[in-house]
PDB file of C-alpha atoms in Angstrom:
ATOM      1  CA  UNK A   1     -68.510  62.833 -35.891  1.00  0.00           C
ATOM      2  CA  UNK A   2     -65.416  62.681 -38.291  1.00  0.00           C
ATOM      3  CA  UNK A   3     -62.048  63.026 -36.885  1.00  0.00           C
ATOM      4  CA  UNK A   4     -60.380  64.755 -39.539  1.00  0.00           C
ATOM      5  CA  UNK A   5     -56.556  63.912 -39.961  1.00  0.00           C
ATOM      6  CA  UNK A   6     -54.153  66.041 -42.132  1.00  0.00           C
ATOM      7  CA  UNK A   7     -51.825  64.410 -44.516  1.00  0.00           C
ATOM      8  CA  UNK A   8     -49.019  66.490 -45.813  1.00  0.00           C
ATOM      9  CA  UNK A   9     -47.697  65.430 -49.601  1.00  0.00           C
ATOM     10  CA  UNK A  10     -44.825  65.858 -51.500  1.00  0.00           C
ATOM     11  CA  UNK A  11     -43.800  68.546 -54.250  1.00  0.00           C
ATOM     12  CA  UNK A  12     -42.285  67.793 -57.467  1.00  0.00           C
ATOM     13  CA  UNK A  13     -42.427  69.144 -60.729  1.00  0.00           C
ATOM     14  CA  UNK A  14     -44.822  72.383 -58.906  1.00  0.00           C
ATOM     15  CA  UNK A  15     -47.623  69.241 -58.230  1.00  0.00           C
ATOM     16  CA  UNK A  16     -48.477  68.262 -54.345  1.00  0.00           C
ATOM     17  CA  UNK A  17     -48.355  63.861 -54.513  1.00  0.00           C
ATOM     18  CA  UNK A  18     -49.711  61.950 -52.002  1.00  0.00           C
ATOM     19  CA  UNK A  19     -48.703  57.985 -52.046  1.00  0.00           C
ATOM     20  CA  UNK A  20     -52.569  56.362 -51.679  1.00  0.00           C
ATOM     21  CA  UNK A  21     -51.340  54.041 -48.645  1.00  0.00           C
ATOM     22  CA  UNK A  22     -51.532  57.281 -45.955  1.00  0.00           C
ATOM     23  CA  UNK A  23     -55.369  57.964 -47.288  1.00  0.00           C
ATOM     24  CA  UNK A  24     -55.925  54.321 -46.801  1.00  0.00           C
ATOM     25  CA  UNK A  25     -54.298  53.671 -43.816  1.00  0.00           C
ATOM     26  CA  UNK A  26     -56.088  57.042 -41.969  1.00  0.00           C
ATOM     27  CA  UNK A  27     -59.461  55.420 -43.347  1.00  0.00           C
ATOM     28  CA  UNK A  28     -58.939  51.834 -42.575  1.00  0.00           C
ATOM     29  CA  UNK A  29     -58.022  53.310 -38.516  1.00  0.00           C
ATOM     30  CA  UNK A  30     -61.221  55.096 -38.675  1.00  0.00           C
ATOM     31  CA  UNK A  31     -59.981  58.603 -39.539  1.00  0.00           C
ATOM     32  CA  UNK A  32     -60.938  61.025 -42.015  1.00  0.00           C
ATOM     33  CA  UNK A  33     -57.972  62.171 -44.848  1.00  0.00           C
ATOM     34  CA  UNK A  34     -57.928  65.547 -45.557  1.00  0.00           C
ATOM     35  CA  UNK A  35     -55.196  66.597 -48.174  1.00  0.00           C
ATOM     36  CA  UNK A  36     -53.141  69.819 -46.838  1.00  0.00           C
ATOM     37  CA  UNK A  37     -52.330  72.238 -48.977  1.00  0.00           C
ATOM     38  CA  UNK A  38     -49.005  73.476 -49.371  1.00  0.00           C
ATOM     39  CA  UNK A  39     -50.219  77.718 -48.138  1.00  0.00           C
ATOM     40  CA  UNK A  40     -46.891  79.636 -47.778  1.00  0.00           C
ATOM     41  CA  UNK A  41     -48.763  81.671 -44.729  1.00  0.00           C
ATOM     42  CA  UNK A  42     -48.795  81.348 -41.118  1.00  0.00           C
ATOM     43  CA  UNK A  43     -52.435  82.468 -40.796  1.00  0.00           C
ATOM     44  CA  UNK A  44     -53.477  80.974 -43.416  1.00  0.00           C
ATOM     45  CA  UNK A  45     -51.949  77.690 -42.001  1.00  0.00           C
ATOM     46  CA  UNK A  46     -53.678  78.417 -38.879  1.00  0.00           C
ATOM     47  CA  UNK A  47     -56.953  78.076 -40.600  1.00  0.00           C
ATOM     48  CA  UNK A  48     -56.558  75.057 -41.495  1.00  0.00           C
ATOM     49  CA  UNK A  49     -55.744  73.611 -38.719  1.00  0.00           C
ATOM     50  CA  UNK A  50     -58.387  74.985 -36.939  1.00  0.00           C
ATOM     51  CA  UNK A  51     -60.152  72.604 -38.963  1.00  0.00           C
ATOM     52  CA  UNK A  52     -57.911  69.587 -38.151  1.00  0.00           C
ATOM     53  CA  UNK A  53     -57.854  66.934 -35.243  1.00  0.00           C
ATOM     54  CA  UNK A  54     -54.703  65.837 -36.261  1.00  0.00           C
ATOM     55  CA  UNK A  55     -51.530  65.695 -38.709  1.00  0.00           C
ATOM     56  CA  UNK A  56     -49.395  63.326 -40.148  1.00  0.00           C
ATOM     57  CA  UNK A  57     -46.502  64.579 -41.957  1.00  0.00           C
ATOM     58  CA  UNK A  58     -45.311  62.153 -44.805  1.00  0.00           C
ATOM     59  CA  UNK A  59     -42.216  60.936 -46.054  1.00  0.00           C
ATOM     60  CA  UNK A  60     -39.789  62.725 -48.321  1.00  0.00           C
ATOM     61  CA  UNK A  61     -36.416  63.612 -49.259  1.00  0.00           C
ATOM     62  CA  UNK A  62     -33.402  65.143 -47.256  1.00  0.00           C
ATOM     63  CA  UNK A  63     -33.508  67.446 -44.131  1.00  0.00           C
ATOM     64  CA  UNK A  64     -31.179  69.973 -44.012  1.00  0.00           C
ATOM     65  CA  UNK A  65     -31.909  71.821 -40.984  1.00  0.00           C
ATOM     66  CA  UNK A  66     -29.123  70.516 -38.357  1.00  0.00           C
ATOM     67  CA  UNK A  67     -27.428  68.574 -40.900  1.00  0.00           C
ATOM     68  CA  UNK A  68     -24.350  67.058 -39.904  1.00  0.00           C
ATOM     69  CA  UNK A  69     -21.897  65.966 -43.217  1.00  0.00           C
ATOM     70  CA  UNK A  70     -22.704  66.434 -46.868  1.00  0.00           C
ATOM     71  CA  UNK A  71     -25.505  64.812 -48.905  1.00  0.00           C
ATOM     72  CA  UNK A  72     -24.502  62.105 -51.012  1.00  0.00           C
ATOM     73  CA  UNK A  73     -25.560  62.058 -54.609  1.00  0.00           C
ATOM     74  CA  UNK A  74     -28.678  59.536 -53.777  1.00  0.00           C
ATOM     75  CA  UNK A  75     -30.756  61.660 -51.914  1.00  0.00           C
ATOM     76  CA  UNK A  76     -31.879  65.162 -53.186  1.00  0.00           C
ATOM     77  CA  UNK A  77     -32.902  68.185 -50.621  1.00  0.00           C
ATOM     78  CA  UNK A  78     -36.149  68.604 -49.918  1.00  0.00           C
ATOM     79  CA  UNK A  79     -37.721  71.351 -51.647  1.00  0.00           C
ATOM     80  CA  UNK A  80     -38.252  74.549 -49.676  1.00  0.00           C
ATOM     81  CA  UNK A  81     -42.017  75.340 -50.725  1.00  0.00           C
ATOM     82  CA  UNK A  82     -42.727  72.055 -48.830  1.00  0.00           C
ATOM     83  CA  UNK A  83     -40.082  72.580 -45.894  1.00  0.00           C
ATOM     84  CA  UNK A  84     -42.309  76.224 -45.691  1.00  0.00           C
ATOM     85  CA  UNK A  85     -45.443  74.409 -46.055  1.00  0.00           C
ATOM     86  CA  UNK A  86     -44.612  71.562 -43.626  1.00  0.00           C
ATOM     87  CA  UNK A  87     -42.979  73.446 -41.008  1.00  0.00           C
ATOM     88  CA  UNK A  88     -46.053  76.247 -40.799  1.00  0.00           C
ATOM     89  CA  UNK A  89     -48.915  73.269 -40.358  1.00  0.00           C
ATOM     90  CA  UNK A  90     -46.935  71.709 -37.772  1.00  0.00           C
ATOM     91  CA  UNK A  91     -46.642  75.027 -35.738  1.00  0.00           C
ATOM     92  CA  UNK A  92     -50.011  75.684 -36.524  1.00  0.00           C
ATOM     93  CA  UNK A  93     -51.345  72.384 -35.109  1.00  0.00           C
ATOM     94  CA  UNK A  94     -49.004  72.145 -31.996  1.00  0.00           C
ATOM     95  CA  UNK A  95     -50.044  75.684 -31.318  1.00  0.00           C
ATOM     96  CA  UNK A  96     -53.791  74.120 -31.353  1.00  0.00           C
ATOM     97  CA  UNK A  97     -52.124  71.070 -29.294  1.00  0.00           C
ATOM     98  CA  UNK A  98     -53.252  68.625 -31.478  1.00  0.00           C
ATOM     99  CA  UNK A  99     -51.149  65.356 -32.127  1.00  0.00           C
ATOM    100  CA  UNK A 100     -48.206  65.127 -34.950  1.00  0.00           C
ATOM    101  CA  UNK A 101     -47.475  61.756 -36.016  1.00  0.00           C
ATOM    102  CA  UNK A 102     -44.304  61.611 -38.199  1.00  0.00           C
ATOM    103  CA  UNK A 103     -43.200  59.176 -40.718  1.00  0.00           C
ATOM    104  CA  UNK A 104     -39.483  59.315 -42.251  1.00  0.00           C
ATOM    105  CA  UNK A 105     -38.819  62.890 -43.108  1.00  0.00           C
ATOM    106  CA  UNK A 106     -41.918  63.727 -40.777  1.00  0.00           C
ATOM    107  CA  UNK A 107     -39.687  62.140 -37.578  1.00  0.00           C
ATOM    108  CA  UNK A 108     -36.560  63.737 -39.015  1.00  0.00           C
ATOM    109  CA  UNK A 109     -38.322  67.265 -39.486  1.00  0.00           C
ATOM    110  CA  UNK A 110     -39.876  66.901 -36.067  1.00  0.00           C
ATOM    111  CA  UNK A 111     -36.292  66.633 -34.824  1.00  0.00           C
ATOM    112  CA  UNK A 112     -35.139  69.455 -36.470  1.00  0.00           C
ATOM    113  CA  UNK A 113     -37.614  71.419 -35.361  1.00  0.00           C
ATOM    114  CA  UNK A 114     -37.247  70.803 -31.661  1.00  0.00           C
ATOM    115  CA  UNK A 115     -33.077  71.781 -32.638  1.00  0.00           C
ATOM    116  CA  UNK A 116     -31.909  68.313 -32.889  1.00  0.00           C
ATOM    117  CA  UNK A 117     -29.447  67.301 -35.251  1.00  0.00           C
ATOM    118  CA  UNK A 118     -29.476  64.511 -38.591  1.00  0.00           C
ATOM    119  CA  UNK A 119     -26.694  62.506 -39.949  1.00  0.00           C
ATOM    120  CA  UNK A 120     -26.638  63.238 -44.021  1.00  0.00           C
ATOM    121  CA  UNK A 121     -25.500  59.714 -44.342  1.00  0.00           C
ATOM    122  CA  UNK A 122     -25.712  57.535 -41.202  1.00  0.00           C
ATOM    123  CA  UNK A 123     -24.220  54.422 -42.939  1.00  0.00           C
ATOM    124  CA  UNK A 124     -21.177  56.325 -44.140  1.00  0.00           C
ATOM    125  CA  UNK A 125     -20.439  58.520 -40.882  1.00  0.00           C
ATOM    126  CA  UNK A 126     -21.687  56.168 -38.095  1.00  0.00           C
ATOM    127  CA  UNK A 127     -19.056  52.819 -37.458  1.00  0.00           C
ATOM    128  CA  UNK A 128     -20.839  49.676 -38.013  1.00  0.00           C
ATOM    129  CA  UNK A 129     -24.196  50.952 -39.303  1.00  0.00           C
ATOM    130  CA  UNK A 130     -26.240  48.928 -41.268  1.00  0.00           C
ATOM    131  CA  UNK A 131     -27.338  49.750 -44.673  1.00  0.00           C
ATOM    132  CA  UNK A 132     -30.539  51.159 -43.894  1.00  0.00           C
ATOM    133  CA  UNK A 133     -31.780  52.096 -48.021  1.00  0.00           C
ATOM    134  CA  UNK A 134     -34.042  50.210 -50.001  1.00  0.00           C
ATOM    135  CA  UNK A 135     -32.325  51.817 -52.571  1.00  0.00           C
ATOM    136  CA  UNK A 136     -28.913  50.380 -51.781  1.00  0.00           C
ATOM    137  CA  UNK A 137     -30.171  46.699 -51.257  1.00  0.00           C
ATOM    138  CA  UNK A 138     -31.261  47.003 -47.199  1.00  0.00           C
ATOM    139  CA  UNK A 139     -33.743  44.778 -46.125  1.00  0.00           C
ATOM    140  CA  UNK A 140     -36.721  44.878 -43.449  1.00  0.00           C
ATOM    141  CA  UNK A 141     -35.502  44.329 -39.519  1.00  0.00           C
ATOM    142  CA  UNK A 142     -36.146  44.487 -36.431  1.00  0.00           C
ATOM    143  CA  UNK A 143     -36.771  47.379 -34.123  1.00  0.00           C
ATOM    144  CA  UNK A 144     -36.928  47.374 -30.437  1.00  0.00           C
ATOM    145  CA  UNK A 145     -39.848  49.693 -28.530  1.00  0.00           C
ATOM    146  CA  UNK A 146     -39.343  50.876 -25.339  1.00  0.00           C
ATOM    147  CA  UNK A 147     -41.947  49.580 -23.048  1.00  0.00           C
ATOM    148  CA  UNK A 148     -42.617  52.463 -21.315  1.00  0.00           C
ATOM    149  CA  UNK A 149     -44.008  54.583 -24.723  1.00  0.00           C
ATOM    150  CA  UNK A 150     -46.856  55.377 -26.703  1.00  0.00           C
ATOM    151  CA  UNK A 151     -45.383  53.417 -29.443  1.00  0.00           C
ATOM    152  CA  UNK A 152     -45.193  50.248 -27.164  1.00  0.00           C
ATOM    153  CA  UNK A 153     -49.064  50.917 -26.193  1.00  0.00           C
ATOM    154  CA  UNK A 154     -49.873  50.709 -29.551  1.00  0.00           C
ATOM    155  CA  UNK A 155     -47.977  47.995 -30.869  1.00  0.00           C
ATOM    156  CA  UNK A 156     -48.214  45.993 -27.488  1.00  0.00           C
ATOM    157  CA  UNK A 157     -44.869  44.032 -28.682  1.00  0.00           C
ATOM    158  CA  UNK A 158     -41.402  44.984 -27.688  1.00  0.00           C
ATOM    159  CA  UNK A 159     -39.593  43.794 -30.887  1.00  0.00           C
ATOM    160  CA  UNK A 160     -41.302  44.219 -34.419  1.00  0.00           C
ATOM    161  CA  UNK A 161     -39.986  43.822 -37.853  1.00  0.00           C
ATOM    162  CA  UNK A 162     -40.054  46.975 -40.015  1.00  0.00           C
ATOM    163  CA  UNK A 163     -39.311  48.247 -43.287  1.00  0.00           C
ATOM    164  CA  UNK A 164     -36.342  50.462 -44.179  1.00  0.00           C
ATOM    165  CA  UNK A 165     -36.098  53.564 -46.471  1.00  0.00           C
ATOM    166  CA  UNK A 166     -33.550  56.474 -45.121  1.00  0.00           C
ATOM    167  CA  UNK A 167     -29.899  57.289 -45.697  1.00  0.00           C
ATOM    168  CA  UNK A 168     -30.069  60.087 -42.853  1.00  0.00           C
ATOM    169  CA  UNK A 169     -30.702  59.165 -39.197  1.00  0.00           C
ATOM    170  CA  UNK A 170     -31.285  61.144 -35.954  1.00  0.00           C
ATOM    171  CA  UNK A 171     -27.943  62.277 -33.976  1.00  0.00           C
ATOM    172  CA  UNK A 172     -29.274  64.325 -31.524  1.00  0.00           C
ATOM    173  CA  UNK A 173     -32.776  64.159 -29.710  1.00  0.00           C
ATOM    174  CA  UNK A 174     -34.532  67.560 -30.209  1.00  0.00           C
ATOM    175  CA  UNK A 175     -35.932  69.270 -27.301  1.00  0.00           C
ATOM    176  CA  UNK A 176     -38.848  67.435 -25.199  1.00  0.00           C
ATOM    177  CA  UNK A 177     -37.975  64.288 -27.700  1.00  0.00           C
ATOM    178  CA  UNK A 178     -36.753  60.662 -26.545  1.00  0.00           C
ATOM    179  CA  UNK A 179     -36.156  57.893 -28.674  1.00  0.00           C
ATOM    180  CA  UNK A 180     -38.587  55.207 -27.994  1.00  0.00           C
ATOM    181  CA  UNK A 181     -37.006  52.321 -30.434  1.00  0.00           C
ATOM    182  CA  UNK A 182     -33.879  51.414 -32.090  1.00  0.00           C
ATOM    183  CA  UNK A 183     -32.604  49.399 -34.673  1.00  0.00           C
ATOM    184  CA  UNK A 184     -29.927  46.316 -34.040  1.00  0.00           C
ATOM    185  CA  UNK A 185     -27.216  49.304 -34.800  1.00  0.00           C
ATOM    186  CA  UNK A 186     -28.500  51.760 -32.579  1.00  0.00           C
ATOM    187  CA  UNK A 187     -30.280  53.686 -35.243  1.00  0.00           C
ATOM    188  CA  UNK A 188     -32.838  55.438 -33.519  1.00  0.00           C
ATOM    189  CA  UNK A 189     -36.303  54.654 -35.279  1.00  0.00           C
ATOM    190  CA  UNK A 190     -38.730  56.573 -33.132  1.00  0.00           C
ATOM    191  CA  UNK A 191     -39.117  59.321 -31.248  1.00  0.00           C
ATOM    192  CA  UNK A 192     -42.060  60.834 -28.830  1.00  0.00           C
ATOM    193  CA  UNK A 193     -42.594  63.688 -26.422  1.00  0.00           C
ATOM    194  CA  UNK A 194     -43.791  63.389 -22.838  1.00  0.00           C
ATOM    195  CA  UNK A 195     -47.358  62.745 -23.436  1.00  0.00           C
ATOM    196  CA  UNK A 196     -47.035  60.995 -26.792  1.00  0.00           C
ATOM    197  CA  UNK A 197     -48.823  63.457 -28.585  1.00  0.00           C
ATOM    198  CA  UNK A 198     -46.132  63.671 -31.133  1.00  0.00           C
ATOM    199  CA  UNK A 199     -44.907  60.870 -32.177  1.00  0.00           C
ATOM    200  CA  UNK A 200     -42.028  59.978 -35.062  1.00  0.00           C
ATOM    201  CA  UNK A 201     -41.386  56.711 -36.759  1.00  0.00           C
ATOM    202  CA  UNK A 202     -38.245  56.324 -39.040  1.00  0.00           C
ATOM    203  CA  UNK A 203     -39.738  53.222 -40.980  1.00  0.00           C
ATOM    204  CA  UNK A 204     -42.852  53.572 -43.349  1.00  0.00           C
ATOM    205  CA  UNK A 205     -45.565  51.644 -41.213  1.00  0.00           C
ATOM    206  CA  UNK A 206     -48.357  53.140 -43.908  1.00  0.00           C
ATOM    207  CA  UNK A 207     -46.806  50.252 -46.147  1.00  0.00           C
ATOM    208  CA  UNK A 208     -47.537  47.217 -43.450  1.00  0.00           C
ATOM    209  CA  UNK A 209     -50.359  46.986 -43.319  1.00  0.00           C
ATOM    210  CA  UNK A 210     -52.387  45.130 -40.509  1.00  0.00           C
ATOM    211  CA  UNK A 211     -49.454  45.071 -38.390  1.00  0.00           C
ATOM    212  CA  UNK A 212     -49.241  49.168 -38.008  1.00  0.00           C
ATOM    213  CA  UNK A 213     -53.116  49.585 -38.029  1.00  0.00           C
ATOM    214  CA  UNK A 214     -53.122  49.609 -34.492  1.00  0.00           C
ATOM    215  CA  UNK A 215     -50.005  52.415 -34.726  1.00  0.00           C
ATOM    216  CA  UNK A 216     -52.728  54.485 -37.156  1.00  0.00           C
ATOM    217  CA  UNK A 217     -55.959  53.578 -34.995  1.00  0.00           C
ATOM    218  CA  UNK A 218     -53.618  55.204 -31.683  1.00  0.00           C
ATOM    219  CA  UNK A 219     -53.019  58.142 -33.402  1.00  0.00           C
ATOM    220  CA  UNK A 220     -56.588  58.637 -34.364  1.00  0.00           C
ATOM    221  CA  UNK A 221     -58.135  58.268 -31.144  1.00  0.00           C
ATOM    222  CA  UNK A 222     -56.024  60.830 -29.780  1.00  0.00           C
ATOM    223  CA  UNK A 223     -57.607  63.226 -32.331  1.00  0.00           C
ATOM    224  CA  UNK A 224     -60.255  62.504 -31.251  1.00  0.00           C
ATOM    225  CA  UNK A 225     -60.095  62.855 -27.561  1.00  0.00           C
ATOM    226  CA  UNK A 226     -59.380  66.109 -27.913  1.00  0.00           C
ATOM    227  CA  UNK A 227     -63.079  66.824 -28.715  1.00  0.00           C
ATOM    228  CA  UNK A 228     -65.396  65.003 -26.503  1.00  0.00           C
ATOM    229  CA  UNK A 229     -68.233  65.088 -29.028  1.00  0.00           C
ATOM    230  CA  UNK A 230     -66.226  63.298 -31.333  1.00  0.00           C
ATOM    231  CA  UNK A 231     -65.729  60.300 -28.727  1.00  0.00           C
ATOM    232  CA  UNK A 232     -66.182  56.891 -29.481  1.00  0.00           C
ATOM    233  CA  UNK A 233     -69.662  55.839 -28.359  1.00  0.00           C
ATOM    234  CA  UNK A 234     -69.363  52.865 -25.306  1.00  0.00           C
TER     235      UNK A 234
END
């Protein structure tokens, strides 16, 4: 059977986007996209997810939620419909105890969510920092995974090579979080609770391709365990 894996999208202009790399990279794992819609009700919410294995919440703009300085002038606050929209299917689908994976703003809104706190601009407030924006000429490096995580089980190497597309950056761990890599700065560039049903990635690894499939196809089969009839056959 299908294991059917939420994608949240962003809103601009009143339109829900969706970059085509997180459909492809859910398919190419073995998952099933489904397209969330941005409801602005808890129950409703809930019924969705009742219909979800699991969620991946996407990149975006700025989180303001435990925000620590002042945005600067090249990254624009998220806009509430989807902080509503976002923060309602990820209660709805922890409440279900399904897994979270979160990429960018999905790690970042995990975070803030758990009451952890964000840097607005981790290369201007944090000595020796790299330049971590595309934007303002950063380029891919390294990360390194702890080897006792989820994210390590996945990627089975300790140092990778990752792209790089945030001017915020965790401060504080939420509650129930640890950071599970880190860049050469001490950015932290993942995060995952206790089981490693929720997992949070700072870089973009829908845009890596091969190398993160395994990242995607980890995620997935945790969906799916959560229904034995939707097991992989032996």
């Amino acid at each position: 059977m299908d294991v059917l894996i939420g994608i949240t999208t962003s809103f601009e202009d009143g339109e829900q986007r969706l970059s085509h790399a997180y459909v492809r990279a859910v398919e190419q794992a073995g998952g099933t996209p489904v397209v969330v819609p941005m409801l602005e009700t808890a129950g409703a919410m809930a019924k969705i997810a009742q219909l979800l294995d699991g969620l991946i919440i996407t990149g975006g703009p700025a989180i303001t939620a435990g925000l620590i300085g002042s945005l600067p002038s090249d990254i624009s606050e998220t806009a509430p419909e989807r902080v509503l929209a976002d923060t309602l299917i990820a209660d709805a689908i922890e409440a279900e105890e399904k897994p979270i994976f979160g990429i960018c703003y999905g790690m970042q809104l995990l975070n803030a969510r758990a009451g952890g706190t964000i840097y607005a601009d981790v290369e201007a407030q944090v000595e020796k920092a790299f330049t971590h924006s595309a934007k303002r000429g950063a380029k891919m490096h390294d990360i390194e995974i702890d080897r006792s995580s989820a994210l390590f089980d996945a990627l089975r190497q300790q140092s990778v090579r990752v792209n790089t597309r945030h001017i915020q950056a965790i401060s504080n761990v939420g509650d129930a979080f640890r950071v599970t890599a880190v860049a050469p700065d001490g950015t932290p560039e993942a995060i995952e609770n206790a089981s490693g049903s929720i997992i949070g990635v700072q870089f973009h690894p829908e845009n890596l391709g091969d190398a993160m499939l395994p990242l995607f196809k980890q995620f997935i089969e945790r969906a799916r365990r959560k229904h034995p009839e939707k097991a992989s056959p032996l």
